CSV table of C-alpha atoms and ligand atoms in Angstrom, one decimal:
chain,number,residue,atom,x,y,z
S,1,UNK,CA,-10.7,-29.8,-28.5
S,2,UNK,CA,-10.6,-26.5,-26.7
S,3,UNK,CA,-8.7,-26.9,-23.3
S,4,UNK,CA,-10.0,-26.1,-20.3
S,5,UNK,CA,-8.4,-22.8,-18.6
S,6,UNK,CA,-7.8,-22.9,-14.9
S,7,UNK,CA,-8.4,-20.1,-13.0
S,8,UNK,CA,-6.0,-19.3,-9.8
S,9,UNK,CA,-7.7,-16.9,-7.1
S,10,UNK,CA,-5.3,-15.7,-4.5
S,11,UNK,CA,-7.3,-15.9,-1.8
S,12,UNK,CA,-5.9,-12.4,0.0
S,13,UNK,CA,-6.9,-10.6,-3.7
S,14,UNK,CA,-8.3,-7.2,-3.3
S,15,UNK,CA,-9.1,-5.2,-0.8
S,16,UNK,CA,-7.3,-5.2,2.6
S,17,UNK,CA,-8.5,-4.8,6.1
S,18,UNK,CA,-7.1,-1.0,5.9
S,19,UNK,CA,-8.5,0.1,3.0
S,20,UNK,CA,-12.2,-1.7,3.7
S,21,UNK,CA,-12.3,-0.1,7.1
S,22,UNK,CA,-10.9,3.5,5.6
S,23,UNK,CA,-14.1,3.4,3.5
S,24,UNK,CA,-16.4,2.5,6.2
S,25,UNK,CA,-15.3,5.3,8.1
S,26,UNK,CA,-15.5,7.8,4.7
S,27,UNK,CA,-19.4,6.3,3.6
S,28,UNK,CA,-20.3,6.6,7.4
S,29,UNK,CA,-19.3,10.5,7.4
S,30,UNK,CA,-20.6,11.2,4.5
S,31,UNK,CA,-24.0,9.9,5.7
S,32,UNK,CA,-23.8,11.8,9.1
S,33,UNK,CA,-21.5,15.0,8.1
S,34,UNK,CA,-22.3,15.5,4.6
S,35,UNK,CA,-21.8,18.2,2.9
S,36,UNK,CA,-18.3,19.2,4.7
S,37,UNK,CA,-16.5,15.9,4.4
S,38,UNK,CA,-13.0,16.1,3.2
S,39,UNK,CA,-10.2,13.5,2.6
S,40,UNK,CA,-6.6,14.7,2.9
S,41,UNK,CA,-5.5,13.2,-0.7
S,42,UNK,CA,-7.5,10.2,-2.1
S,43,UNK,CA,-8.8,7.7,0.0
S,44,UNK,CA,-7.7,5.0,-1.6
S,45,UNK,CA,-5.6,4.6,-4.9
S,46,UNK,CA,-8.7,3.7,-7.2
S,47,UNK,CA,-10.5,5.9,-9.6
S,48,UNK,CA,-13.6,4.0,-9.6
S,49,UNK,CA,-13.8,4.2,-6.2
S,50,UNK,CA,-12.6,7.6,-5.5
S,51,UNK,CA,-15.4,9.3,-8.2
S,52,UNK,CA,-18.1,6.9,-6.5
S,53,UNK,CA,-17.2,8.8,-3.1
S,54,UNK,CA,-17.0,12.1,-4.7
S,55,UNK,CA,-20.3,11.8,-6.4
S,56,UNK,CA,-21.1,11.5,-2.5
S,57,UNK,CA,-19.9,14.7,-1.2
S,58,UNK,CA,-16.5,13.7,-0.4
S,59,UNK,CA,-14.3,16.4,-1.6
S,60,UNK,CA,-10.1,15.7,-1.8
S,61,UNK,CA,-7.9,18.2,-0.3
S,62,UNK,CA,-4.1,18.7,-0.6
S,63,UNK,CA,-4.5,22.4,1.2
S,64,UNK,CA,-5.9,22.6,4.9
S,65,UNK,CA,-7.2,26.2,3.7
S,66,UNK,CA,-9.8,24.5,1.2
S,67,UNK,CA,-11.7,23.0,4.4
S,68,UNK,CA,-14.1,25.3,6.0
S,69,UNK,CA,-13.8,25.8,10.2
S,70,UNK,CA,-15.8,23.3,11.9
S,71,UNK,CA,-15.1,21.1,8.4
S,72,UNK,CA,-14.5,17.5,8.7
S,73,UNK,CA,-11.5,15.9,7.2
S,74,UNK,CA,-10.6,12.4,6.9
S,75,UNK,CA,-6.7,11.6,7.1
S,76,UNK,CA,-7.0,8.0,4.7
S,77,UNK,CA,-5.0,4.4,5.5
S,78,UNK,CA,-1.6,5.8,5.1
S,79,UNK,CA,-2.0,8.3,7.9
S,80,UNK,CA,-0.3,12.0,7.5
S,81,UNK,CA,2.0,13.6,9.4
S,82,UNK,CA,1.7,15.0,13.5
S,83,UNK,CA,2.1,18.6,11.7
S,84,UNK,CA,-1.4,17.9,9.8
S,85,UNK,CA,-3.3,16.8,12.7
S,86,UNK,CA,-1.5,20.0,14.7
S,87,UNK,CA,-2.7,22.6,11.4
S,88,UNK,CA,-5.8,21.1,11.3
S,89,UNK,CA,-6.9,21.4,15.1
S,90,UNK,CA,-5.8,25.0,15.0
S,91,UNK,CA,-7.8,25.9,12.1
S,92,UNK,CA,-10.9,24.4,13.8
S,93,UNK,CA,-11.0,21.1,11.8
S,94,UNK,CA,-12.5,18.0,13.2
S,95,UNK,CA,-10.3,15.0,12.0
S,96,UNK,CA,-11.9,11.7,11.2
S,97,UNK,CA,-8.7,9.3,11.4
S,98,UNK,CA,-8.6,6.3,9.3
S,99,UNK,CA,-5.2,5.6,9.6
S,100,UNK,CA,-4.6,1.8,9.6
S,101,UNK,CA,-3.6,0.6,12.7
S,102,UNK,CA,-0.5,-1.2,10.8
S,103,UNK,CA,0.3,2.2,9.6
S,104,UNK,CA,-0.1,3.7,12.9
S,105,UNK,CA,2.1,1.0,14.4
S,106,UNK,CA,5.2,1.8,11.9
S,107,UNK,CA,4.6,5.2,13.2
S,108,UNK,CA,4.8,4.4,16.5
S,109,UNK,CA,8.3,2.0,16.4
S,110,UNK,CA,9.9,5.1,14.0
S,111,UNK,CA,9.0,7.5,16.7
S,112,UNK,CA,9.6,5.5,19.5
S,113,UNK,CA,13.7,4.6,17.7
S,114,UNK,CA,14.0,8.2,17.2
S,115,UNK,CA,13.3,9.2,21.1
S,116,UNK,CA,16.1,6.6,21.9
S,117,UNK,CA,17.8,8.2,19.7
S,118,UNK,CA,18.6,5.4,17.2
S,119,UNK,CA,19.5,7.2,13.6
S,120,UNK,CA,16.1,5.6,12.3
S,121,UNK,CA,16.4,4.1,8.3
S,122,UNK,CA,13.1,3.2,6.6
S,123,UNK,CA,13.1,0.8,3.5
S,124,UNK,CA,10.5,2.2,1.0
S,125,UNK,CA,9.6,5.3,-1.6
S,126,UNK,CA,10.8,8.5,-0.2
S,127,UNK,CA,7.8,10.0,-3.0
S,128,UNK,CA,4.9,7.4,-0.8
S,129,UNK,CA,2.4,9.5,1.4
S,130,UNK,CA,2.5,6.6,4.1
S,131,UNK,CA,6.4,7.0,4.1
S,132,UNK,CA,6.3,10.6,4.2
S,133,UNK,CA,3.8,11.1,7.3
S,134,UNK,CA,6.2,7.6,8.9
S,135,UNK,CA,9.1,10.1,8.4
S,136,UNK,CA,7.7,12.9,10.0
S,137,UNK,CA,7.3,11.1,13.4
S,138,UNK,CA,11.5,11.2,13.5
S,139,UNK,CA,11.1,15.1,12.9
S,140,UNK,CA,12.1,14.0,9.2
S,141,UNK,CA,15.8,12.6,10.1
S,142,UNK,CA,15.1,9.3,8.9
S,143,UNK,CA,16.7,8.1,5.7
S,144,UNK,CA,14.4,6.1,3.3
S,145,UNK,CA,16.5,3.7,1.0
S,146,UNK,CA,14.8,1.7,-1.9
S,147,UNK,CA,17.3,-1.2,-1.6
S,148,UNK,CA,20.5,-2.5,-0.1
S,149,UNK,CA,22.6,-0.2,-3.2
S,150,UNK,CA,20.9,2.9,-1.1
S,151,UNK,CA,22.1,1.4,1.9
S,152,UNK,CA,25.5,1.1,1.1
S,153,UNK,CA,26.0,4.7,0.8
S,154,UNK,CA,24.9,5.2,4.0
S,155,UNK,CA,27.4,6.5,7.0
S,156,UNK,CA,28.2,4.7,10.2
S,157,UNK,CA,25.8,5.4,13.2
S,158,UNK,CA,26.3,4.2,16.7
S,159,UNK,CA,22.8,2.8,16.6
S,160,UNK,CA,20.5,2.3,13.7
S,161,UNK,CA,17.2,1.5,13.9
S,162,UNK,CA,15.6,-0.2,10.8
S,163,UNK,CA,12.3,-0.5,9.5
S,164,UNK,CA,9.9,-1.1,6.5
S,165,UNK,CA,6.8,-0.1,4.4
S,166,UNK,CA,4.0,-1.7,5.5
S,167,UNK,CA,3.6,-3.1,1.6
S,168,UNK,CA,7.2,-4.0,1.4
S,169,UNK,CA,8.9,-7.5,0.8
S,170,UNK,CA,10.7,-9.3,3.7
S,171,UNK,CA,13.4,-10.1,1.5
S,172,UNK,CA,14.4,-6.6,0.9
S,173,UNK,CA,14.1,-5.8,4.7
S,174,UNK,CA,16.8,-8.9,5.0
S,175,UNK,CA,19.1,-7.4,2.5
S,176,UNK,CA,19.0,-4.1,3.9
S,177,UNK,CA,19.1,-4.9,7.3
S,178,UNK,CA,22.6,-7.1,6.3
S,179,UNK,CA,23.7,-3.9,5.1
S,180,UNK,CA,23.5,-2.1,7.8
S,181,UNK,CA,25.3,-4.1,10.1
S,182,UNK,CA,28.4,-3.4,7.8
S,183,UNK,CA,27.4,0.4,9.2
S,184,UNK,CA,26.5,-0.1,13.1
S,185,UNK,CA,27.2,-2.3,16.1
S,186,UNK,CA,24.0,-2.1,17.3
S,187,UNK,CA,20.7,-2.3,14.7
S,188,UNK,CA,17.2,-3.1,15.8
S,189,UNK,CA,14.8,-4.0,13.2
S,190,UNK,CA,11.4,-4.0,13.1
S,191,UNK,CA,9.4,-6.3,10.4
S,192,UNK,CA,6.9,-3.1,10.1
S,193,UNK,CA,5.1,-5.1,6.8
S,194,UNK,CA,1.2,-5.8,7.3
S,195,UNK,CA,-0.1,-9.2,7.6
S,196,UNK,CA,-2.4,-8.1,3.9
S,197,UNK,CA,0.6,-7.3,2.1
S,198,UNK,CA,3.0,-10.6,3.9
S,199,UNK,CA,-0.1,-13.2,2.7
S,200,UNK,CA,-0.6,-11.7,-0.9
S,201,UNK,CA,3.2,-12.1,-1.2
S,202,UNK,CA,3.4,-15.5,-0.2
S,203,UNK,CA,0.3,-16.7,-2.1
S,204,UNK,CA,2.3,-15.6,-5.6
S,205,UNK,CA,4.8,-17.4,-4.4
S,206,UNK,CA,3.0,-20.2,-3.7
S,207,UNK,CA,1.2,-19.7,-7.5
S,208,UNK,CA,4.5,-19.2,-9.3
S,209,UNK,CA,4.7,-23.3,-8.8
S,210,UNK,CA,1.5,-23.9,-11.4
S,211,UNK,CA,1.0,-20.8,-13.4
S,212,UNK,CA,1.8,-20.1,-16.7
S,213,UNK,CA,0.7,-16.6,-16.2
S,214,UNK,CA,-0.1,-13.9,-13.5
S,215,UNK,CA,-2.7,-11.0,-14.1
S,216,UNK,CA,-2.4,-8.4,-11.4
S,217,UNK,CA,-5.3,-6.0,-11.0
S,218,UNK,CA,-4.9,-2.7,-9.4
S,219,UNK,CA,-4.7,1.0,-10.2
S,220,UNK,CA,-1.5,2.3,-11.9
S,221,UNK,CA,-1.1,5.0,-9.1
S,222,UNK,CA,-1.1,2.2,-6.8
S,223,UNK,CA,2.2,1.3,-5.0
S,224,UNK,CA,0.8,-2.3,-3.8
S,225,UNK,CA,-0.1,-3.4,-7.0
S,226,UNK,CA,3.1,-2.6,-8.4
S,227,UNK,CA,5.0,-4.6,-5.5
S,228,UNK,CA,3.0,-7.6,-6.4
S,229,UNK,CA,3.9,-7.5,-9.9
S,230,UNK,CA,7.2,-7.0,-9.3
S,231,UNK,CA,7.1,-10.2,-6.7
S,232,UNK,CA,5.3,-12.6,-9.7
S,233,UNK,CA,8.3,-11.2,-11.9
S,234,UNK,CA,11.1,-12.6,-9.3
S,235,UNK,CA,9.6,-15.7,-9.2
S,236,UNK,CA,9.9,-15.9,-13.1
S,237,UNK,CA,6.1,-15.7,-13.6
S,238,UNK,CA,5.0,-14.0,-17.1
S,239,UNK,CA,3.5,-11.0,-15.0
S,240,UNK,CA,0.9,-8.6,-16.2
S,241,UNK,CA,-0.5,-5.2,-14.7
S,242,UNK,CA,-3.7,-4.4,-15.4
S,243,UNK,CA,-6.8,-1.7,-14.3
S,244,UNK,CA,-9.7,-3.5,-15.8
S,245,UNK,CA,-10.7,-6.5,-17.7
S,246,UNK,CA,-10.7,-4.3,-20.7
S,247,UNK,CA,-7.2,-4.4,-21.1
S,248,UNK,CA,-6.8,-8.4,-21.4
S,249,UNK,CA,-5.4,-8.9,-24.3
S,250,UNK,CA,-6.0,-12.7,-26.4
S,251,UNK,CA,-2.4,-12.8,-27.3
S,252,UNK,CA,-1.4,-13.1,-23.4
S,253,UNK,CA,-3.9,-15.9,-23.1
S,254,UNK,CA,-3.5,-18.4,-25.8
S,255,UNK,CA,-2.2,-21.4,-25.2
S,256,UNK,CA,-2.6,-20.8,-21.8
S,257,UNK,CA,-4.2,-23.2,-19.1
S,258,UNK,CA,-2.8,-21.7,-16.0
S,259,UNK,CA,-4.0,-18.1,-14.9
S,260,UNK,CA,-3.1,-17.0,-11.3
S,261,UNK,CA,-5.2,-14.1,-10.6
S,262,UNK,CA,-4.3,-11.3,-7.7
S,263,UNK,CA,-5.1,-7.6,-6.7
S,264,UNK,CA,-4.0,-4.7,-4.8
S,265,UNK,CA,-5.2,-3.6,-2.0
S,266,UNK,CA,-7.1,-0.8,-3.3
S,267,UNK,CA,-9.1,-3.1,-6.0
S,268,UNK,CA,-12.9,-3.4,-5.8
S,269,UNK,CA,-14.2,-6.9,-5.8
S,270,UNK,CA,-16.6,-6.1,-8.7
S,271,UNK,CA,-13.3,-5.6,-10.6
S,272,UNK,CA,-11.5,-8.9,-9.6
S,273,UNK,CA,-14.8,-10.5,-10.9
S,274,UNK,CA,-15.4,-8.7,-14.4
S,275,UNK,CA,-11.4,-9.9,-15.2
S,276,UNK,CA,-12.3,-13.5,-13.8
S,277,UNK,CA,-15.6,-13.5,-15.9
S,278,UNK,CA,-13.0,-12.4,-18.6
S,279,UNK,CA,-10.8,-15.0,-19.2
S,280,UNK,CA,-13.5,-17.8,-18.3
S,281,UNK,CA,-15.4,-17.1,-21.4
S,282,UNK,CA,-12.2,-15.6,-23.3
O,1,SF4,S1,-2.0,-2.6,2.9
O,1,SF4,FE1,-1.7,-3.2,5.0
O,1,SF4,S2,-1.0,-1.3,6.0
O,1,SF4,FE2,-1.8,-0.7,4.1
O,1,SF4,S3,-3.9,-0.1,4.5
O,1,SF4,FE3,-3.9,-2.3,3.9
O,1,SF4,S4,-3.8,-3.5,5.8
O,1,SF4,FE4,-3.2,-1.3,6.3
């Protein structure tokens, strides 16, 4: 007889409080400002999601000279840097911030350690678009490092101040920040990761204990979803990273009674069902 398959819901899956209130603000515009809403890259890291808005009127900009004077442009969860908001005012652009307060608050302590004039260190992807526009509040002197190898090369500094990416892991803010005391007699370190990304992490934790397998949904362009992947990997968790329910594939499945089942913060709920729908009837 056919064993029953469990299904394992993380109960943080999906979309986060940044992202759902980032597209409450963009449907809102569109539906007062349409047709000169703009969004300073993509909202949010999700295809579906983005063409759904664009088939709205939202239009994605990487160039303040695409938006019109008097044109409306939407700065998404991950926030930009002061020098946008500054272009944008002068050319006449009305800004519609969406930055998530999380995102605003890492801004804040990175600004706030460079005025005291702590050499500020930032654990994350030097490439991210949150990280860059975090950057940018130290005038661009902070150093990101990926990991504690990064922070070895690092020189000594009278004072360091430390933080992380709002989607990082505690762990690796730990590592580095033991680091840098090898580097500085006085560190301060601010645990800059979002409640969201903290809970997610701890509920695959949590799942590694049952599972015989984790399905991760989320876009491949999105930085979250990898970081959860990577988290069911280091718990030894047979980890895979998918867009869609599409690409399920029955060899990953048989045999298999235990699925745990999470998503990035970017990943519609309609999604999170069709691969849940999946594997029930699979
Ligand atoms: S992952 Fe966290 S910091 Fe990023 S948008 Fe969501 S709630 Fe905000």
């Amino acid at each position: 007889m056919k064993k029953k398959r469990k299904i394992q819901l993380a109960r943080h899956a999906g979309f986060c409080f940044g992202v759902r209130r980032a597209l409450k603000i963009a449907e809102n515009s569109l539906t007062r400002k349409k047709p000169t809403v703009f969004c300073w890259g993509e909202l949010i890291h999700n295809a579906c999601v983005v063409q759904d808005l664009e088939k709205k009127g939202l239009r994605v900009v990487k160039d303040l000279k695409a938006i019109p004077r008097c044109g409306h442009l939407i700065i998404r969860s991950h926030g930009a840097a002061p020098e946008v908001f500054n272009a944008a005012k002068k050319r006449g652009i009305n800004i519609i911030d969406a930055t998530c307060p999380f995102v605003r608050k890492a801004q804040a302590i990175a600004r706030d350690f460079y005025q005291k004039n702590y050499q500020v260190v930032i654990v994350g992807d030097k490439q991210h678009p949150e990280i860059i526009g975090i950057r940018a509040n130290t005038k661009n002197t902070a150093i990101v490092v990926s990991g504690e190898k990064e922070a070895a090369q690092i020189k000594n500094f009278p004072r360091i101040g430390l933080l992380i990416q709002t989607t990082g892991k505690i762990e690796l803010l730990k590592e580095v920040a033991a680091k840098l005391l090898e580097k500085t007699k006085n560190l301060t370190v601010a645990n800059t990761i979002c409640l969201n990304s903290f809970f997610k992490k701890e509920e695959i934790k949590e799942m590694a204990k049952d599972v015989n397998i984790l399905l991760v949904i989320g876009d491949r362009k999105s930085n979250n979803t990898k970081k959860l992947a990577e988290v069911g990997l280091s718990y030894g968790i047979k980890t895979y990273r998918i867009e869609s329910a599409a690409e399920i594939q029955n060899a990953w499945l048989k045999g298999k009674t235990k699925i745990g089942l999470t998503a990035g913060a970017s990943t519609p709920d309609v999604l999170i069902k069709q691969v849940e729908e999946k594997i029930k009837f699979f």
